[in-house]
Amino acid sequence: MESFDLELPAQAPGIAPADAALFGVVSSGNLEVLVEAGPLPDRCRFHVETTAHGFTDVWQAVLADFAAGHRVGGLSFSIHDAGATPAVVSLRLAQALQSLEAS
Amino acid sequence: MTRPRSYREATARRRVAGLLDAGTFTEWVGPGARATSPHLAALGAPVSFDDGVVVGEGRLAGERVVVIAQEGLFNGGAVGEVHGAKIRGAFERACAEPPRAVVFCIDSGGVRLHEANAGLLAISEIMRAQFAAQSAGIPVWALVGGACGAFGGMGIVARLCDAVVMSEEGRLGLSGPEVIETVKGVEEFDARDRALVWRVTGGKIRRTLGEATHLVEDDLTAFREAVAALLSSRQGPVPFTLETLQAAQAGLEGRAARDAAVRDGQVLWDRLGLDDAALMETAQFNRRLQELS
C-alpha cells in the first residue's frame, strides 16, 4: 500500500456533511471515499491509500482537477483505493459530492 | 408503481436504504469511526472504513428493526475480526434493546482467509449472539440475494435464521462451488457450469427443499415487502426445543436416505413434476410449489 496527504486551496462549499459520509466500495478497480468536514473553509484535504504504487503524480493531477472544478472548501476526503483508473477516481469523487448535495 | 431496483446489484448501503422506511436508519460504528481491519493493514491489503458490513437500526413498515448488511464487493463479504465483532455487537444491542426483528442481509463467502483464526472465532461469536437474540424472542431473518450468496460459516448462520428470503439469483451452501471442485475434482462438481451451480445452490432449489422460506424477485422492494409480511405475521423465533430439533433431524435423515445420490436439483424438480422450474417466473414457481404442498 502507498499513502499520501494533499491539501489544496478550494472554493467554499454550499454544504458540509454533519456526519462522515461513505461512498463507493473497495473492490478491484474501485474505491471508497469518506467525506468529512475539514478544519479550514478555503482548503480541501485528501488522504489517499492505494494499492497502485508509483502513481502519486497522477493522483495529485486528478485531485487538483477535482478541487479546481468543484466547491469543496472545508471538506476532507479519505480514499481507500484498490486500483481505480483516473477516470473512475474522478467519477467517484463527483458522485460523492453529488450524493452529499442531494442528501 | 416504482421501477424495480436490483437487490443483487445494490451495495450494502443501498440495500439498507431500500429496505428501511426513508430516513429512519441510524448506523452503529459507522465509517467515521474508522474501525478498519488491523489484519488486512498488516498484510498491506486495502481496508474499508466499515470493514465490509453496515449495522444499525431503523424502521421497516413502521416497526423497529436491527439491520445487518454485508458488502459482497469488499473481499467477497468475508468475515474478519472487526466485521464479525460489528455483527455480534448488533445482536447484543438487539438483546439489550429488543427490536421487532433482526434483518440480516447476508452476502458472504464465509471466513476472511487473511484473518483465518480471528474470522473463525468471529463466526462462532456471531452464532452465539444470534442464538441469544432468538432465545430472547427476537426473530432473525436472512435475506440472500447478493452475488456472493451465503457460503461457509455464513451459510450456517443463514440456516440458523428463523426465515430465509432468497431471490433466484441468491445462492446458499456450505462449501462454495470452487471449493468443492478444488477439493473433490471437476468430475464431482464443475464450478464453471453456472446453470448447475444454480440448480444446486440457487434460490429456487433452496426454496424447493424448504431451506429458503420465501422466494422473491431480484428487487429491493420485493425483499422489503417480504420482510414487511413477516413483520405483520407477528411470528416470533422458531422454537428451539428438543422436539423441534428431533423433528429437524428426522427430516434430514429422511432426506439423506432418499436424496444422497442426487447430484443435480433438476432430478428433484423432475420428481415433483416441476421439470421446467428453472425457466419459471418467480410468481409462477411460487404458485406451483404452493399447489404441491
Coordinates of C-alpha atoms in Angstrom, one line a residue:
Chain A
M1 CA 0.0 0.0 0.0
E2 CA 1.1 3.5 -0.7
S3 CA -0.4 6.6 1.1
F4 CA 0.0 10.3 0.9
D5 CA -1.8 13.5 2.0
L6 CA -2.6 16.5 -0.1
E7 CA -4.0 19.9 0.9
L8 CA -5.3 22.3 -1.9
P9 CA -6.9 25.7 -2.0
A10 CA -10.6 25.4 -2.8
Q11 CA -13.9 27.3 -3.1
A12 CA -16.1 27.2 0.0
P13 CA -18.8 24.6 -0.4
G14 CA -22.6 25.1 -0.1
I15 CA -22.8 22.0 2.2
A16 CA -20.7 20.3 4.8
P17 CA -21.6 16.7 6.0
A18 CA -22.9 16.6 9.5
D19 CA -21.6 13.0 9.9
A20 CA -18.9 11.3 7.9
A21 CA -20.4 10.0 4.7
L22 CA -19.1 7.0 2.8
F23 CA -19.4 6.4 -1.0
G24 CA -18.2 3.6 -3.2
V25 CA -16.8 0.2 -2.3
V26 CA -13.2 -1.1 -2.0
S27 CA -13.1 -3.7 -4.7
S28 CA -10.8 -4.4 -7.7
G29 CA -10.6 -1.3 -9.9
N30 CA -12.8 0.7 -7.5
L31 CA -12.5 2.8 -4.4
E32 CA -14.4 4.2 -1.4
V33 CA -14.3 7.8 -0.3
L34 CA -15.2 9.1 3.1
V35 CA -16.2 12.8 3.1
E36 CA -15.9 14.7 6.4
A37 CA -15.8 18.3 7.4
G38 CA -12.3 19.7 7.3
P39 CA -10.8 22.4 9.5
L40 CA -10.3 25.3 7.0
P41 CA -13.2 26.7 4.8
D42 CA -10.9 27.7 2.0
R43 CA -8.9 24.5 1.9
C44 CA -9.6 20.9 0.8
R45 CA -7.8 17.9 2.2
F46 CA -7.2 14.5 0.7
H47 CA -5.8 11.4 2.3
V48 CA -5.2 8.5 -0.1
E49 CA -4.3 4.9 0.5
T50 CA -3.8 3.0 -2.7
T51 CA -2.7 -0.5 -3.9
A52 CA -1.2 1.1 -7.0
H53 CA 2.4 2.1 -6.2
G54 CA 4.3 4.9 -8.0
F55 CA 1.3 6.9 -9.3
T56 CA 1.3 9.8 -6.8
D57 CA 1.8 12.4 -9.5
V58 CA -1.2 11.1 -11.4
W59 CA -3.3 11.1 -8.2
Q60 CA -2.3 14.7 -7.5
A61 CA -3.2 15.8 -11.0
V62 CA -6.6 14.1 -10.7
L63 CA -7.3 15.5 -7.3
A64 CA -6.2 19.0 -8.3
D65 CA -8.5 18.9 -11.3
F66 CA -11.4 17.8 -9.0
A67 CA -10.6 20.5 -6.3
A68 CA -10.4 23.2 -9.0
G69 CA -13.7 22.2 -10.6
H70 CA -16.0 21.7 -7.5
R71 CA -16.9 23.7 -4.4
V72 CA -15.0 21.5 -2.0
G73 CA -13.6 24.0 0.5
G74 CA -13.9 22.9 4.1
L75 CA -14.1 19.3 3.1
S76 CA -11.8 16.3 3.9
F77 CA -11.7 13.3 1.6
S78 CA -10.2 10.0 2.7
I79 CA -9.8 7.5 0.0
H80 CA -9.2 3.7 0.1
D81 CA -8.3 2.7 -3.4
A82 CA -8.0 -0.8 -5.0
G83 CA -6.6 0.2 -8.3
A84 CA -9.2 2.5 -9.8
T85 CA -8.3 4.3 -13.0
P86 CA -8.1 8.1 -13.0
A87 CA -11.5 8.3 -14.7
V88 CA -13.1 6.2 -12.1
V89 CA -11.4 8.3 -9.3
S90 CA -12.9 11.5 -10.8
L91 CA -16.3 9.9 -11.3
R92 CA -16.5 8.5 -7.7
L93 CA -15.4 11.9 -6.2
A94 CA -18.0 13.7 -8.3
Q95 CA -20.7 11.1 -7.3
A96 CA -19.8 11.5 -3.6
L97 CA -20.2 15.3 -3.8
Q98 CA -23.5 15.0 -5.7
S99 CA -24.9 12.4 -3.2
L100 CA -23.9 14.8 -0.4
E101 CA -25.6 17.7 -2.0
A102 CA -28.7 15.6 -2.7
S103 CA -29.0 14.3 0.9
Chain B
M1 CA -45.6 1.6 -9.1
T2 CA -41.9 2.2 -8.6
R3 CA -39.5 0.7 -11.1
P4 CA -37.7 -2.4 -9.9
R5 CA -34.2 -1.9 -8.5
S6 CA -32.0 -5.0 -8.4
Y7 CA -31.1 -6.2 -4.9
R8 CA -28.2 -8.2 -6.4
E9 CA -26.6 -5.1 -8.0
A10 CA -27.1 -2.8 -5.0
T11 CA -24.3 -2.2 -2.5
A12 CA -24.9 -3.0 1.2
R13 CA -25.7 0.7 1.9
R14 CA -28.2 0.9 -0.9
R15 CA -29.8 -2.3 0.3
V16 CA -30.3 -0.9 3.8
A17 CA -31.7 2.4 2.3
G18 CA -34.0 0.4 0.0
L19 CA -35.3 -1.9 2.8
L20 CA -36.0 0.6 5.5
D21 CA -38.5 3.4 5.8
A22 CA -36.9 6.5 4.3
G23 CA -34.6 8.4 6.7
T24 CA -35.0 6.1 9.6
F25 CA -31.6 4.4 9.6
T26 CA -29.1 5.0 12.4
E27 CA -25.8 3.4 11.8
W28 CA -23.7 1.9 14.7
V29 CA -19.9 2.1 14.4
G30 CA -20.2 3.9 11.1
P31 CA -17.4 4.6 8.6
G32 CA -16.4 7.8 10.5
A33 CA -15.3 5.5 13.4
R34 CA -12.7 4.1 11.1
A35 CA -13.0 0.6 12.6
T36 CA -10.8 -1.0 9.9
S37 CA -9.1 -4.4 9.9
P38 CA -5.7 -4.5 11.5
H39 CA -5.0 -7.8 9.9
L40 CA -5.5 -6.5 6.3
A41 CA -3.4 -3.5 7.1
A42 CA -0.6 -5.7 8.4
L43 CA -0.7 -7.7 5.2
G44 CA -0.6 -4.5 3.1
A45 CA -4.1 -5.2 1.7
P46 CA -6.7 -2.5 1.2
V47 CA -9.0 -1.8 4.1
S48 CA -12.5 -0.4 4.2
F49 CA -13.9 2.2 6.6
D50 CA -16.8 -0.1 7.6
D51 CA -14.8 -3.4 7.2
G52 CA -17.4 -4.6 4.8
V53 CA -20.5 -4.5 6.9
V54 CA -23.2 -2.0 7.8
V55 CA -25.0 -2.4 11.1
G56 CA -27.6 -0.3 12.8
E57 CA -31.3 0.2 13.5
G58 CA -34.2 1.7 11.7
R59 CA -37.9 1.2 10.9
L60 CA -39.5 -1.1 8.3
A61 CA -43.2 -0.6 7.7
G62 CA -43.1 1.5 10.9
E63 CA -41.6 -1.3 13.1
R64 CA -38.2 -1.0 14.7
V65 CA -35.7 -3.5 13.3
V66 CA -32.0 -4.1 13.7
V67 CA -30.3 -4.4 10.3
I68 CA -27.0 -6.0 9.4
A69 CA -25.8 -5.8 5.7
Q70 CA -22.6 -7.4 4.4
E71 CA -20.9 -5.8 1.4
G72 CA -20.2 -8.6 -1.0
L73 CA -17.9 -6.4 -3.2
F74 CA -15.4 -6.0 -0.4
N75 CA -13.3 -9.2 -0.1
G76 CA -16.4 -11.3 -1.0
G77 CA -18.3 -10.2 2.1
A78 CA -15.9 -12.4 4.1
V79 CA -16.0 -12.2 7.9
G80 CA -12.9 -10.8 9.6
E81 CA -12.4 -9.9 13.2
V82 CA -13.8 -6.3 13.1
H83 CA -16.6 -7.3 10.6
G84 CA -17.6 -10.1 12.9
A85 CA -17.4 -8.0 16.0
K86 CA -19.8 -5.5 14.5
I87 CA -22.3 -8.2 13.7
R88 CA -22.0 -9.8 17.1
G89 CA -22.4 -6.3 18.6
A90 CA -25.5 -5.7 16.6
F91 CA -27.1 -8.9 18.0
E92 CA -26.0 -7.9 21.6
R93 CA -27.5 -4.5 21.1
A94 CA -30.7 -6.2 19.9
C95 CA -30.8 -8.2 23.1
A96 CA -30.3 -5.1 25.2
E97 CA -32.9 -3.0 23.3
P98 CA -35.2 -5.6 21.7
P99 CA -36.4 -4.7 18.2
R100 CA -39.2 -6.4 16.5
A101 CA -36.7 -8.4 14.4
V102 CA -33.2 -8.6 13.2
V103 CA -32.9 -8.4 9.4
F104 CA -29.6 -9.9 8.2
C105 CA -28.6 -9.2 4.6
I106 CA -26.1 -12.0 4.1
D107 CA -23.7 -11.6 1.2
S108 CA -20.6 -13.6 2.0
G109 CA -18.2 -16.4 1.1
G110 CA -17.6 -17.1 4.8
V111 CA -14.4 -16.6 6.8
R112 CA -12.0 -14.0 5.5
L113 CA -8.9 -16.1 4.9
H114 CA -6.5 -13.2 5.6
E115 CA -7.6 -13.4 9.2
A116 CA -8.4 -17.1 9.4
N117 CA -8.4 -17.8 13.1
A118 CA -9.9 -14.4 14.1
G119 CA -12.5 -14.9 11.4
L120 CA -13.4 -18.4 12.5
L121 CA -13.8 -17.2 16.1
A122 CA -15.9 -14.3 14.8
I123 CA -18.3 -16.7 13.1
S124 CA -18.8 -18.7 16.3
E125 CA -19.3 -15.5 18.2
I126 CA -22.0 -14.4 15.7
M127 CA -23.8 -17.7 16.1
R128 CA -23.8 -17.5 19.9
A129 CA -25.0 -13.9 19.8
Q130 CA -27.7 -14.8 17.3
F131 CA -28.9 -17.7 19.5
A132 CA -29.1 -15.3 22.4
A133 CA -31.2 -12.9 20.4
Q134 CA -33.5 -15.7 19.3
S135 CA -33.7 -17.1 22.8
A136 CA -34.8 -13.6 23.9
G137 CA -37.8 -13.9 21.5
I138 CA -36.3 -11.8 18.7
P139 CA -36.7 -13.4 15.3
V140 CA -33.7 -13.2 12.9
W141 CA -34.5 -13.2 9.2
A142 CA -31.8 -13.7 6.5
L143 CA -32.0 -12.0 3.1
V144 CA -29.9 -13.8 0.5
G145 CA -29.8 -12.2 -2.9
G146 CA -26.2 -10.9 -3.4
A147 CA -23.6 -12.0 -5.8
C148 CA -21.6 -13.8 -3.1
G149 CA -24.6 -15.7 -1.7
A150 CA -24.2 -17.3 1.7
F151 CA -21.4 -19.8 2.0
G152 CA -19.1 -21.3 4.6
G153 CA -19.8 -20.2 8.1
M154 CA -22.3 -17.6 6.8
G155 CA -24.2 -20.5 5.1
I156 CA -24.6 -22.0 8.5
V157 CA -25.6 -18.6 10.0
A158 CA -28.3 -18.3 7.3
R159 CA -29.7 -21.7 8.2
L160 CA -29.9 -20.7 11.8
C161 CA -32.2 -17.8 10.9
D162 CA -36.0 -18.1 11.5
A163 CA -36.8 -17.2 7.9
V164 CA -34.6 -17.1 4.8
V165 CA -35.8 -14.9 2.0
M166 CA -33.9 -15.6 -1.3
S167 CA -34.1 -14.5 -4.9
E168 CA -33.5 -16.9 -7.7
E169 CA -30.1 -15.2 -8.1
G170 CA -29.2 -15.8 -4.5
R171 CA -27.1 -18.9 -3.5
L172 CA -26.8 -20.8 -0.3
G173 CA -24.5 -23.6 0.7
L174 CA -21.7 -24.7 2.9
S175 CA -18.6 -25.3 0.7
G176 CA -18.8 -23.0 -2.4
P177 CA -18.7 -24.4 -5.9
E178 CA -15.0 -23.6 -6.4
V179 CA -14.0 -25.1 -3.1
I180 CA -15.8 -28.4 -3.9
E181 CA -14.2 -28.5 -7.4
T182 CA -10.8 -27.8 -5.9
V183 CA -11.1 -30.5 -3.2
K184 CA -13.1 -33.2 -4.9
G185 CA -12.3 -32.6 -8.6
V186 CA -14.2 -31.4 -11.6
E187 CA -15.9 -34.7 -12.0
E188 CA -17.6 -34.1 -8.7
F189 CA -18.6 -30.6 -9.4
D190 CA -17.9 -28.3 -12.3
A191 CA -17.9 -24.8 -10.8
R192 CA -17.8 -23.2 -14.3
D193 CA -21.1 -24.8 -15.1
R194 CA -23.2 -21.8 -13.9
A195 CA -26.5 -23.4 -14.6
L196 CA -25.5 -26.5 -12.5
V197 CA -24.2 -24.2 -9.7
W198 CA -27.6 -22.5 -9.5
R199 CA -29.5 -25.8 -9.8
V200 CA -27.6 -27.0 -6.7
T201 CA -27.2 -23.8 -4.6
G202 CA -29.6 -21.2 -6.1
G203 CA -32.7 -19.7 -4.7
K204 CA -35.2 -21.9 -6.5
I205 CA -33.7 -25.2 -5.4
R206 CA -33.2 -23.9 -1.8
R207 CA -36.9 -22.9 -1.8
T208 CA -37.9 -26.3 -3.2
L209 CA -36.0 -28.0 -0.4
G210 CA -37.6 -25.7 2.2
E211 CA -34.2 -24.2 3.2
A212 CA -35.3 -20.9 1.9
T213 CA -38.7 -20.0 3.3
H214 CA -39.5 -17.3 0.7
L215 CA -38.5 -16.8 -2.9
V216 CA -38.8 -13.2 -4.3
E217 CA -37.8 -11.3 -7.4
D218 CA -34.4 -9.7 -7.5
D219 CA -35.8 -6.4 -6.5
L220 CA -35.2 -4.3 -3.4
T221 CA -38.9 -3.6 -3.0
A222 CA -39.8 -7.3 -3.2
F223 CA -37.3 -8.1 -0.4
R224 CA -38.7 -5.2 1.6
E225 CA -42.3 -6.5 1.1
A226 CA -41.3 -10.0 2.2
V227 CA -39.9 -8.6 5.4
A228 CA -42.9 -6.4 5.9
A229 CA -45.1 -9.5 5.5
L230 CA -43.0 -11.4 8.1
L231 CA -43.4 -8.4 10.5
S232 CA -47.2 -8.3 10.0
S233 CA -47.4 -12.1 10.6
R234 CA -46.3 -11.4 14.2
Q235 CA -44.2 -14.6 14.1
G236 CA -41.6 -15.0 16.8
P237 CA -38.5 -17.1 16.5
V238 CA -38.9 -20.8 15.6
P239 CA -39.0 -22.7 18.9
F240 CA -35.6 -24.1 19.8
T241 CA -36.7 -27.2 21.7
L242 CA -35.7 -30.9 21.8
E243 CA -38.9 -31.7 19.9
T244 CA -38.1 -29.2 17.0
L245 CA -34.5 -30.4 16.9
Q246 CA -35.6 -34.1 16.7
A247 CA -38.1 -33.3 14.0
A248 CA -35.4 -31.4 12.0
Q249 CA -33.0 -34.3 12.5
A250 CA -35.6 -36.8 11.3
G251 CA -36.3 -34.7 8.3
L252 CA -32.6 -34.5 7.4
E253 CA -32.2 -38.3 7.9
G254 CA -35.2 -38.9 5.6
R255 CA -33.7 -36.6 3.0
A256 CA -30.2 -38.2 3.2
A257 CA -31.7 -41.7 2.8
R258 CA -33.8 -40.5 -0.2
D259 CA -31.6 -38.0 -2.0
A260 CA -28.0 -38.8 -1.1
A261 CA -27.3 -39.8 -4.7
V262 CA -28.9 -36.8 -6.3
R263 CA -26.3 -34.6 -8.0
D264 CA -28.5 -32.0 -9.6
G265 CA -31.6 -30.1 -8.5
Q266 CA -33.2 -30.9 -11.8
V267 CA -33.7 -34.5 -10.6
L268 CA -35.7 -33.3 -7.6
W269 CA -37.8 -31.0 -9.8
D270 CA -38.5 -33.8 -12.3
R271 CA -39.6 -36.0 -9.4
L272 CA -42.0 -33.2 -8.3
G273 CA -43.4 -32.6 -11.7
L274 CA -41.6 -29.2 -11.8
D275 CA -39.4 -30.1 -14.7
D276 CA -39.4 -26.6 -16.1
A277 CA -38.7 -24.9 -12.7
A278 CA -35.5 -23.3 -13.9
L279 CA -37.4 -21.3 -16.5
M280 CA -40.4 -20.3 -14.5
E281 CA -41.1 -16.7 -13.4
T282 CA -40.8 -16.4 -9.6
A283 CA -44.6 -15.9 -9.1
Q284 CA -45.4 -19.0 -11.2
F285 CA -42.8 -21.0 -9.4
N286 CA -44.2 -20.0 -6.0
R287 CA -47.7 -20.8 -7.2
R288 CA -46.7 -24.3 -8.4
L289 CA -44.8 -25.0 -5.3
Q290 CA -47.8 -23.9 -3.2
E291 CA -50.0 -26.3 -5.2
L292 CA -47.7 -29.2 -4.3
S293 CA -47.7 -28.5 -0.6

